[in-house]
Amino acid sequence: MPESSEQEYSQQRLQQVNEALGSGMFVYVRKLLQNMTAYDLALLLESSPTKSRTVLWQLIDHDHHGEVLEELNEEVRKSILKNIRPEKLAAVAEGMDVDDLAEVFRTLPDSVYREVLNSMDSQDRSRVEAALSFEEDTAGGIMNTDTITIRPDVTVDVVLRYLRLKKDLPEATDSFYVVDRNDIFIGAVSLTAIITSKPEEIVSNLIDEEITAVDADMPETEVAQLFERYDWVSAPVIDKENRLLGRITIDDVIDIIREEAEHSMMSMAGLDDEADTFAPILKSTQQRSIWLGINLITALLAVAVSSMFEDILGQLAILAILNTLVPSMGGVAGNQTLTLVIRGMALGHVGESNAKILLYKELAVGFLNGVIWALLIATVVTVWKQDIMLGGVIAFAMLMNLTAAGIAGVSIPLVLKKLDIDPALAGSVVLTTITDVVGIFAFLGTATLLLG
């Protein structure tokens, strides 16, 4: 189904459910929800006002609660979890994957988290504690423990008989992991190799050298890059002693890529990528006010620079009209470079080894763009106001600001990264401040010297 048709169908279904809820047709709503996938149910909850969510959650089949929690974004999940009793949450957690279970538990307050743990059986409790021992955004934090391991000295026939006894394979199984008696990772054998090899073939002869293990402490973004680079479907995860801990599958990586894309997009606007669209008014106001306050401070800095040239602005009204032009052009040019660099950093294309080359390149691009647009605007202003000196002033300011924008667009994300500050979140504000201040200072400062 095309994406647009799918979205229309989702909206129709949402409207259908909301109308039925409004009419009190709860039995009918329950039937509608039974035919929906966990992803669609999560989408329905995220697309509904807070009051409707509580009712919808109660109408969803309890057996599907765990799957739905896995699909929800963090803010919506929190709003639902706070209304679930610990013993009920322990029951919901039984069928969940380890990585999703850990993600859910990380959103719980400490007191609730301990209470839920005490309500779980020992096996589930150990699964959760093992998953939570790793940092959230690492390979260990997103791995699953549903792996099939085999010994290197057995034959293919033994492996096949073992698989027949198990009957079911974990989802996205494309390889089996070869370990010794101490669970030390030796290598991996593809499912294809097991199926197509002779029964008497020894497993150690089938190990695929191209399948490498991922360290449990590796950042999840680096894991996603490895999957993209080598077209993996799954990858084993090991600890520092080379012991096999679990595996990461392609569906986990797709979630990482989607979250990174959402994070970059929302951060550009100063919003949390897990923000709830239907969050309470006061909460949304508070979250956005912080970023608006930061923007106000930077805007006041630009105003302060303008006020330094109050005399020349009073003498020549045209300067006040043209004063917004230079900062605006610098902001657009700088954001082009900034977006390009942040994207390059996310994909692993930009680092310390090639940062200087990129800086020189963007400096040259900024300078050339500055020359082109400086000449164009100078011509327009000179013809318009019959004043070649005014045209020269704005041309110089334009050249300076576009050149500065190119340098800032590269430098800002690299510096912020070194300071452990998210470039997508803070880069745009810093850049706008620089292009505004440089643009205003270059334009009005030059005008003061030459026209005052």
Coordinates of C-alpha atoms in Angstrom, one line a residue:
M1 CA 0.0 0.0 0.0
P2 CA 1.5 3.4 -0.9
E3 CA 2.5 5.6 2.0
S4 CA -0.1 8.3 1.4
S5 CA -2.9 5.6 1.2
E6 CA -1.6 4.0 4.4
Q7 CA -1.7 7.3 6.2
E8 CA -5.2 8.0 5.0
Y9 CA -6.3 4.6 6.1
S10 CA -4.7 5.2 9.6
Q11 CA -6.5 8.5 9.9
Q12 CA -9.9 6.9 8.9
R13 CA -9.4 4.2 11.4
L14 CA -8.5 6.7 14.1
Q15 CA -11.6 8.7 13.3
Q16 CA -13.7 5.5 13.4
V17 CA -12.3 4.6 16.8
N18 CA -12.8 8.1 18.3
E19 CA -16.4 8.3 17.0
A20 CA -17.1 4.9 18.5
L21 CA -15.5 5.9 21.8
G22 CA -17.5 9.2 21.9
S23 CA -20.7 7.2 21.4
G24 CA -19.8 4.8 24.2
M25 CA -19.6 1.8 21.8
F26 CA -16.8 0.1 23.8
V27 CA -17.5 -3.5 22.7
Y28 CA -17.3 -2.3 19.0
V29 CA -14.0 -0.5 19.8
R30 CA -12.6 -3.6 21.4
K31 CA -13.3 -5.6 18.2
L32 CA -11.7 -3.0 16.1
L33 CA -8.6 -3.0 18.3
Q34 CA -8.3 -6.8 18.1
N35 CA -7.7 -6.6 14.3
M36 CA -4.9 -4.1 14.6
T37 CA -1.1 -4.8 14.8
A38 CA 1.0 -3.7 17.8
Y39 CA 2.5 -0.9 15.7
D40 CA -1.0 0.4 14.6
L41 CA -2.2 0.2 18.2
A42 CA 0.8 2.3 19.4
L43 CA 0.2 4.8 16.6
L44 CA -3.5 5.0 17.6
L45 CA -2.5 5.7 21.3
E46 CA 0.1 8.3 20.2
S47 CA -2.5 10.0 18.0
S48 CA -5.1 10.2 20.8
P49 CA -5.7 12.8 23.5
T50 CA -4.6 11.8 27.0
K51 CA -8.1 11.0 28.3
S52 CA -8.8 8.7 25.4
R53 CA -5.5 6.8 25.9
T54 CA -6.6 5.5 29.3
V55 CA -9.8 4.0 27.9
L56 CA -8.1 2.6 24.8
W57 CA -5.4 0.9 26.8
Q58 CA -8.0 -0.9 28.9
L59 CA -9.8 -2.0 25.8
I60 CA -6.6 -3.5 24.2
D61 CA -6.2 -7.2 24.7
H62 CA -3.9 -7.7 27.7
D63 CA -1.8 -10.3 25.8
H64 CA -0.8 -7.5 23.4
H65 CA 0.2 -4.9 26.1
G66 CA 3.8 -5.9 26.0
E67 CA 4.1 -5.6 22.2
V68 CA 2.4 -2.2 22.2
L69 CA 4.6 -0.8 25.0
E70 CA 7.6 -1.8 22.8
E71 CA 6.3 0.4 19.9
L72 CA 5.4 3.5 21.9
N73 CA 7.6 6.5 22.2
E74 CA 9.0 7.3 25.6
E75 CA 6.7 10.1 26.7
V76 CA 3.5 8.3 25.8
R77 CA 4.8 5.1 27.4
K78 CA 5.5 7.0 30.6
S79 CA 1.9 8.4 30.7
I80 CA 0.5 4.9 30.4
L81 CA 2.9 3.2 32.7
K82 CA 2.1 5.5 35.6
N83 CA -1.4 4.0 35.7
I84 CA -0.3 0.4 35.7
R85 CA 0.1 -1.4 39.0
P86 CA 3.5 -3.1 39.5
E87 CA 2.2 -6.7 39.6
K88 CA 0.3 -6.1 36.3
L89 CA 3.4 -4.6 34.7
A90 CA 5.4 -7.7 35.8
A91 CA 2.9 -9.8 33.9
V92 CA 3.1 -7.6 30.8
A93 CA 6.9 -7.9 30.8
E94 CA 6.9 -11.7 30.6
G95 CA 6.6 -11.9 26.8
M96 CA 8.8 -8.9 25.9
D97 CA 12.2 -8.9 24.3
V98 CA 15.1 -8.2 26.6
D99 CA 16.1 -4.9 24.9
D100 CA 12.5 -3.6 24.8
L101 CA 12.1 -4.7 28.4
A102 CA 15.1 -2.8 29.5
E103 CA 13.9 0.3 27.6
V104 CA 10.6 0.2 29.4
F105 CA 12.2 -0.2 32.8
R106 CA 14.5 2.8 32.2
T107 CA 11.4 5.0 32.0
L108 CA 10.1 3.9 35.4
P109 CA 10.7 5.8 38.7
D110 CA 13.2 4.0 41.0
S111 CA 10.5 3.1 43.6
V112 CA 8.2 1.6 40.9
Y113 CA 11.1 -0.1 39.2
R114 CA 12.1 -1.9 42.4
E115 CA 8.5 -2.9 43.1
V116 CA 8.0 -4.4 39.7
L117 CA 11.3 -6.3 39.9
N118 CA 10.1 -7.8 43.2
S119 CA 6.9 -8.9 41.5
M120 CA 8.7 -10.8 38.7
D121 CA 9.9 -14.4 38.8
S122 CA 13.7 -15.0 39.2
Q123 CA 14.3 -15.7 35.5
D124 CA 12.6 -12.6 34.2
R125 CA 14.3 -10.5 37.0
S126 CA 17.7 -11.8 36.0
R127 CA 16.9 -10.9 32.3
V128 CA 16.1 -7.3 33.2
E129 CA 19.0 -6.8 35.5
A130 CA 21.5 -8.2 32.9
A131 CA 20.1 -5.9 30.2
L132 CA 20.1 -2.8 32.6
S133 CA 23.8 -3.4 33.4
F134 CA 24.7 -1.8 30.1
E135 CA 24.4 1.8 29.1
E136 CA 21.2 2.6 27.2
D137 CA 22.7 3.7 23.9
T138 CA 25.2 0.9 23.5
A139 CA 25.3 -2.5 21.8
G140 CA 24.7 -4.2 25.2
G141 CA 21.7 -2.0 25.8
I142 CA 19.9 -2.9 22.6
M143 CA 20.9 -6.6 22.3
N144 CA 18.6 -9.6 22.7
T145 CA 19.7 -12.8 24.5
D146 CA 17.7 -15.1 22.1
T147 CA 20.7 -16.7 20.4
I148 CA 21.4 -20.2 19.2
T149 CA 24.9 -21.4 20.0
I150 CA 26.7 -24.5 18.7
R151 CA 30.0 -26.2 19.5
P152 CA 32.8 -26.1 16.9
D153 CA 33.5 -29.9 17.0
V154 CA 30.0 -31.2 16.2
T155 CA 28.8 -32.2 12.8
V156 CA 26.1 -30.5 10.7
D157 CA 23.9 -33.5 11.3
V158 CA 24.0 -32.9 15.1
V159 CA 23.1 -29.3 14.6
L160 CA 20.1 -30.1 12.4
R161 CA 18.8 -32.6 14.9
Y162 CA 19.2 -30.0 17.6
L163 CA 17.2 -27.5 15.5
R164 CA 14.4 -30.0 14.9
L165 CA 14.1 -30.5 18.6
K166 CA 13.8 -26.7 19.2
K167 CA 11.2 -26.4 16.4
D168 CA 11.2 -22.6 16.5
L169 CA 14.0 -20.2 15.6
P170 CA 14.4 -16.7 17.0
E171 CA 13.2 -14.0 14.6
A172 CA 15.8 -12.7 12.1
T173 CA 18.0 -15.8 12.5
D174 CA 20.5 -15.9 9.7
S175 CA 23.5 -17.3 11.6
F176 CA 24.4 -19.6 14.5
Y177 CA 27.1 -18.6 16.9
V178 CA 30.0 -20.9 17.6
V179 CA 31.2 -20.9 21.2
D180 CA 33.4 -23.1 23.4
R181 CA 32.3 -24.6 26.7
N182 CA 33.0 -21.3 28.5
D183 CA 30.8 -19.3 26.0
I184 CA 33.9 -17.7 24.5
F185 CA 32.9 -16.6 21.0
I186 CA 34.7 -18.4 18.2
G187 CA 32.8 -17.4 15.1
A188 CA 29.5 -17.7 13.3
V189 CA 28.1 -20.1 10.8
S190 CA 25.4 -19.0 8.4
L191 CA 22.0 -20.8 8.3
T192 CA 22.6 -21.3 4.5
A193 CA 25.9 -23.1 5.2
I194 CA 24.2 -25.5 7.7
I195 CA 21.3 -26.3 5.3
T196 CA 23.5 -26.9 2.3
S197 CA 26.5 -28.7 3.8
K198 CA 26.9 -32.4 4.1
P199 CA 25.7 -34.0 7.3
E200 CA 29.2 -35.2 8.3
E201 CA 30.8 -31.7 7.9
I202 CA 32.4 -30.3 11.0
V203 CA 31.0 -26.9 12.2
S204 CA 34.5 -25.4 12.6
N205 CA 35.1 -25.8 8.9
L206 CA 32.0 -23.7 8.1
I207 CA 32.8 -20.6 10.2
D208 CA 32.3 -17.4 8.2
E209 CA 35.2 -15.1 8.6
E210 CA 33.3 -12.0 7.5
I211 CA 30.9 -12.2 10.4
T212 CA 32.5 -10.2 13.3
A213 CA 31.3 -9.6 16.8
V214 CA 30.3 -6.3 18.2
D215 CA 31.7 -5.1 21.6
A216 CA 29.0 -4.6 24.2
D217 CA 30.2 -1.0 24.9
M218 CA 30.1 0.1 21.3
P219 CA 27.7 3.1 20.8
E220 CA 24.5 2.2 19.0
T221 CA 25.1 4.7 16.2
E222 CA 28.4 2.9 15.4
V223 CA 26.5 -0.4 15.4
A224 CA 24.0 1.0 12.9
Q225 CA 26.9 2.2 10.6
L226 CA 28.4 -1.3 10.7
F227 CA 25.0 -2.9 9.7
E228 CA 24.7 -0.4 6.9
R229 CA 28.3 -0.9 5.7
Y230 CA 28.3 -4.7 5.7
D231 CA 24.5 -5.4 5.0
W232 CA 24.2 -7.5 8.2
V233 CA 20.9 -9.0 9.3
S234 CA 22.2 -9.8 12.8
A235 CA 25.5 -9.5 14.7
P236 CA 26.8 -11.2 17.9
V237 CA 27.6 -9.1 20.9
I238 CA 30.6 -9.9 23.2
D239 CA 32.1 -8.6 26.4
K240 CA 35.7 -7.7 27.1
E241 CA 36.6 -11.3 27.8
N242 CA 35.2 -12.3 24.3
R243 CA 32.2 -14.1 25.9
L244 CA 29.0 -14.2 23.8
L245 CA 26.3 -12.1 25.5
G246 CA 23.6 -11.9 22.8
R247 CA 22.8 -10.5 19.4
I248 CA 21.5 -7.4 17.6
T249 CA 19.1 -7.8 14.8
I250 CA 18.2 -5.5 11.8
D251 CA 14.9 -4.5 13.3
D252 CA 16.8 -3.0 16.3
V253 CA 19.0 -1.1 13.9
I254 CA 16.1 0.3 11.9
D255 CA 14.7 1.7 15.2
I256 CA 18.1 3.4 15.9
I257 CA 18.2 4.9 12.4
R258 CA 14.6 6.2 12.8
E259 CA 15.3 7.6 16.2
E260 CA 18.4 9.4 15.0
A261 CA 16.5 10.9 12.2
E262 CA 13.7 12.1 14.5
H263 CA 16.2 13.4 17.0
S264 CA 18.0 15.5 14.4
M265 CA 14.7 16.9 13.0
M266 CA 13.2 17.7 16.4
S267 CA 16.5 19.1 17.9
M268 CA 16.7 21.6 15.1
A269 CA 13.6 23.1 16.6
G270 CA 14.8 22.7 20.2
L271 CA 12.3 19.9 20.9
D272 CA 12.7 16.5 22.5
D273 CA 12.5 13.7 19.9
E274 CA 10.3 11.7 22.3
A275 CA 7.9 14.6 22.7
D276 CA 4.3 13.7 23.0
T277 CA 2.1 15.5 20.4
F278 CA -0.9 15.5 22.7
A279 CA 1.0 16.3 26.0
P280 CA -0.7 18.5 28.5
I281 CA -0.7 22.3 27.7
L282 CA 1.4 23.3 30.7
K283 CA 4.0 20.6 30.1
S284 CA 4.4 21.5 26.4
T285 CA 4.6 25.2 27.3
Q286 CA 7.4 24.6 29.8
Q287 CA 9.4 22.4 27.4
R288 CA 9.2 25.0 24.6
S289 CA 9.8 28.1 26.8
I290 CA 13.3 27.0 27.7
W291 CA 14.4 27.1 24.0
L292 CA 12.5 30.3 23.3
G293 CA 14.3 31.9 26.3
I294 CA 17.7 30.9 24.8
N295 CA 16.7 32.3 21.4
L296 CA 15.6 35.5 23.1
I297 CA 19.0 35.9 24.7
T298 CA 20.8 35.5 21.4
A299 CA 18.4 37.9 19.7
L300 CA 19.1 40.5 22.4
L301 CA 22.8 40.1 21.7
A302 CA 22.2 41.1 18.0
V303 CA 20.0 44.0 19.2
A304 CA 22.8 45.2 21.4
V305 CA 25.2 45.2 18.5
S306 CA 22.7 47.2 16.4
S307 CA 22.3 49.7 19.3
M308 CA 26.0 50.5 19.1
F309 CA 25.3 52.2 15.7
E310 CA 22.2 54.1 16.7
D311 CA 23.6 57.4 15.4
I312 CA 24.3 56.3 11.9
L313 CA 20.9 54.5 11.8
G314 CA 19.3 57.8 12.7
Q315 CA 21.1 59.7 10.0
L316 CA 20.5 57.2 7.2
A317 CA 17.1 55.5 7.3
I318 CA 18.0 53.2 4.4
L319 CA 20.5 51.4 6.6
A320 CA 17.7 50.3 8.9
I321 CA 15.9 48.9 5.9
L322 CA 19.0 47.1 4.6
N323 CA 20.2 46.0 8.0
T324 CA 18.2 42.7 8.0
L325 CA 19.5 41.6 4.6
V326 CA 23.1 40.7 5.4
P327 CA 22.3 38.6 8.6
S328 CA 19.5 36.8 6.8
M329 CA 21.7 35.7 3.9
G330 CA 24.5 34.7 6.3
G331 CA 22.0 32.6 8.3
V332 CA 20.7 30.7 5.3
A333 CA 24.3 30.0 4.0
G334 CA 25.5 29.0 7.4
N335 CA 22.6 26.6 8.0
Q336 CA 23.3 24.9 4.6
T337 CA 26.8 24.2 5.7
L338 CA 25.8 23.3 9.3
T339 CA 23.2 20.7 8.1
L340 CA 25.7 19.2 5.6
V341 CA 28.3 18.8 8.4
I342 CA 25.9 17.4 11.0
R343 CA 24.7 14.9 8.4
G344 CA 28.3 14.0 7.6
M345 CA 29.1 13.5 11.2
A346 CA 26.1 11.3 11.7
L347 CA 27.1 9.1 8.8
G348 CA 30.7 8.9 9.9
H349 CA 31.9 11.0 6.9
V350 CA 33.3 13.8 9.0
G351 CA 35.9 13.5 11.7
E352 CA 39.2 15.0 13.0
S353 CA 41.1 13.5 10.1
N354 CA 39.3 15.4 7.4
A355 CA 37.8 18.4 9.3
K356 CA 40.6 20.8 8.1
I357 CA 40.0 19.9 4.4
L358 CA 36.2 20.4 4.9
L359 CA 36.9 23.8 6.6
Y360 CA 39.0 25.0 3.7
K361 CA 36.4 23.8 1.2
E362 CA 33.5 25.5 2.9
L363 CA 35.6 28.7 3.4
A364 CA 36.2 28.8 -0.3
V365 CA 32.5 28.1 -1.0
G366 CA 31.5 30.9 1.4
F367 CA 33.9 33.3 -0.2
L368 CA 32.8 32.6 -3.7
N369 CA 29.1 32.8 -2.7
G370 CA 30.0 36.1 -1.0
V371 CA 31.6 37.5 -4.1
I372 CA 28.6 36.5 -6.3
W373 CA 25.9 37.9 -4.0
A374 CA 27.9 40.9 -2.9
L375 CA 28.3 42.0 -6.6
L376 CA 24.6 41.4 -7.2
I377 CA 23.3 43.2 -4.2
A378 CA 25.8 46.1 -4.7
T379 CA 24.5 46.6 -8.2
V380 CA 20.9 46.6 -7.1
V381 CA 21.5 49.0 -4.2
T382 CA 23.7 51.3 -6.3
V383 CA 21.1 51.5 -9.1
W384 CA 18.2 51.9 -6.6
K385 CA 19.7 54.6 -4.4
Q386 CA 22.2 56.1 -6.9
D387 CA 24.9 55.7 -4.3
I388 CA 28.0 53.6 -5.2
M389 CA 29.4 53.9 -1.7
L390 CA 26.3 52.4 -0.1
G391 CA 26.5 49.6 -2.6
G392 CA 30.1 49.0 -1.7
V393 CA 29.3 48.9 2.0
I394 CA 26.6 46.3 1.7
A395 CA 28.8 44.3 -0.7
F396 CA 31.7 44.2 1.8
A397 CA 29.4 43.2 4.6
M398 CA 27.8 40.4 2.5
L399 CA 31.2 39.0 1.6
M400 CA 32.4 39.0 5.2
N401 CA 29.2 37.4 6.5
L402 CA 28.9 34.6 4.0
T403 CA 32.6 33.8 4.5
A404 CA 32.1 33.8 8.3
A405 CA 29.0 31.6 7.8
G406 CA 31.0 29.0 5.9
I407 CA 33.6 28.8 8.6
A408 CA 31.0 28.8 11.4
G409 CA 28.9 26.1 9.7
V410 CA 31.9 23.7 9.9
S411 CA 33.5 24.8 13.2
I412 CA 30.4 24.9 15.4
P413 CA 29.3 21.2 15.2
L414 CA 32.9 20.0 15.5
V415 CA 33.5 22.1 18.6
L416 CA 30.1 21.2 20.2
K417 CA 30.9 17.5 19.6
K418 CA 34.2 17.9 21.5
L419 CA 32.3 19.5 24.3
D420 CA 29.8 16.6 24.3
I421 CA 26.9 18.9 23.3
D422 CA 24.5 17.7 20.6
P423 CA 25.3 19.8 17.4
A424 CA 21.7 19.3 16.1
L425 CA 20.3 20.8 19.3
A426 CA 22.6 23.8 19.9
G427 CA 24.3 24.4 16.5
S428 CA 21.5 26.4 14.9
V429 CA 21.3 28.9 17.8
V430 CA 25.0 29.5 18.0
L431 CA 25.3 29.8 14.2
T432 CA 22.4 32.3 14.0
T433 CA 24.0 34.4 16.8
I434 CA 27.3 34.5 14.9
T435 CA 25.8 35.4 11.5
D436 CA 23.6 38.1 13.0
V437 CA 26.4 39.7 15.0
V438 CA 29.0 39.5 12.2
G439 CA 26.5 40.7 9.6
I440 CA 25.2 43.7 11.6
F441 CA 28.7 44.6 12.8
A442 CA 30.2 44.4 9.3
F443 CA 27.4 46.4 7.7
L444 CA 26.8 49.1 10.3
G445 CA 30.5 49.3 11.3
T446 CA 31.6 49.8 7.7
A447 CA 28.7 52.3 7.1
T448 CA 29.9 54.3 10.1
L449 CA 33.4 54.6 8.8
L450 CA 32.5 55.4 5.2
L451 CA 29.1 57.1 5.4
G452 CA 29.0 58.6 8.8

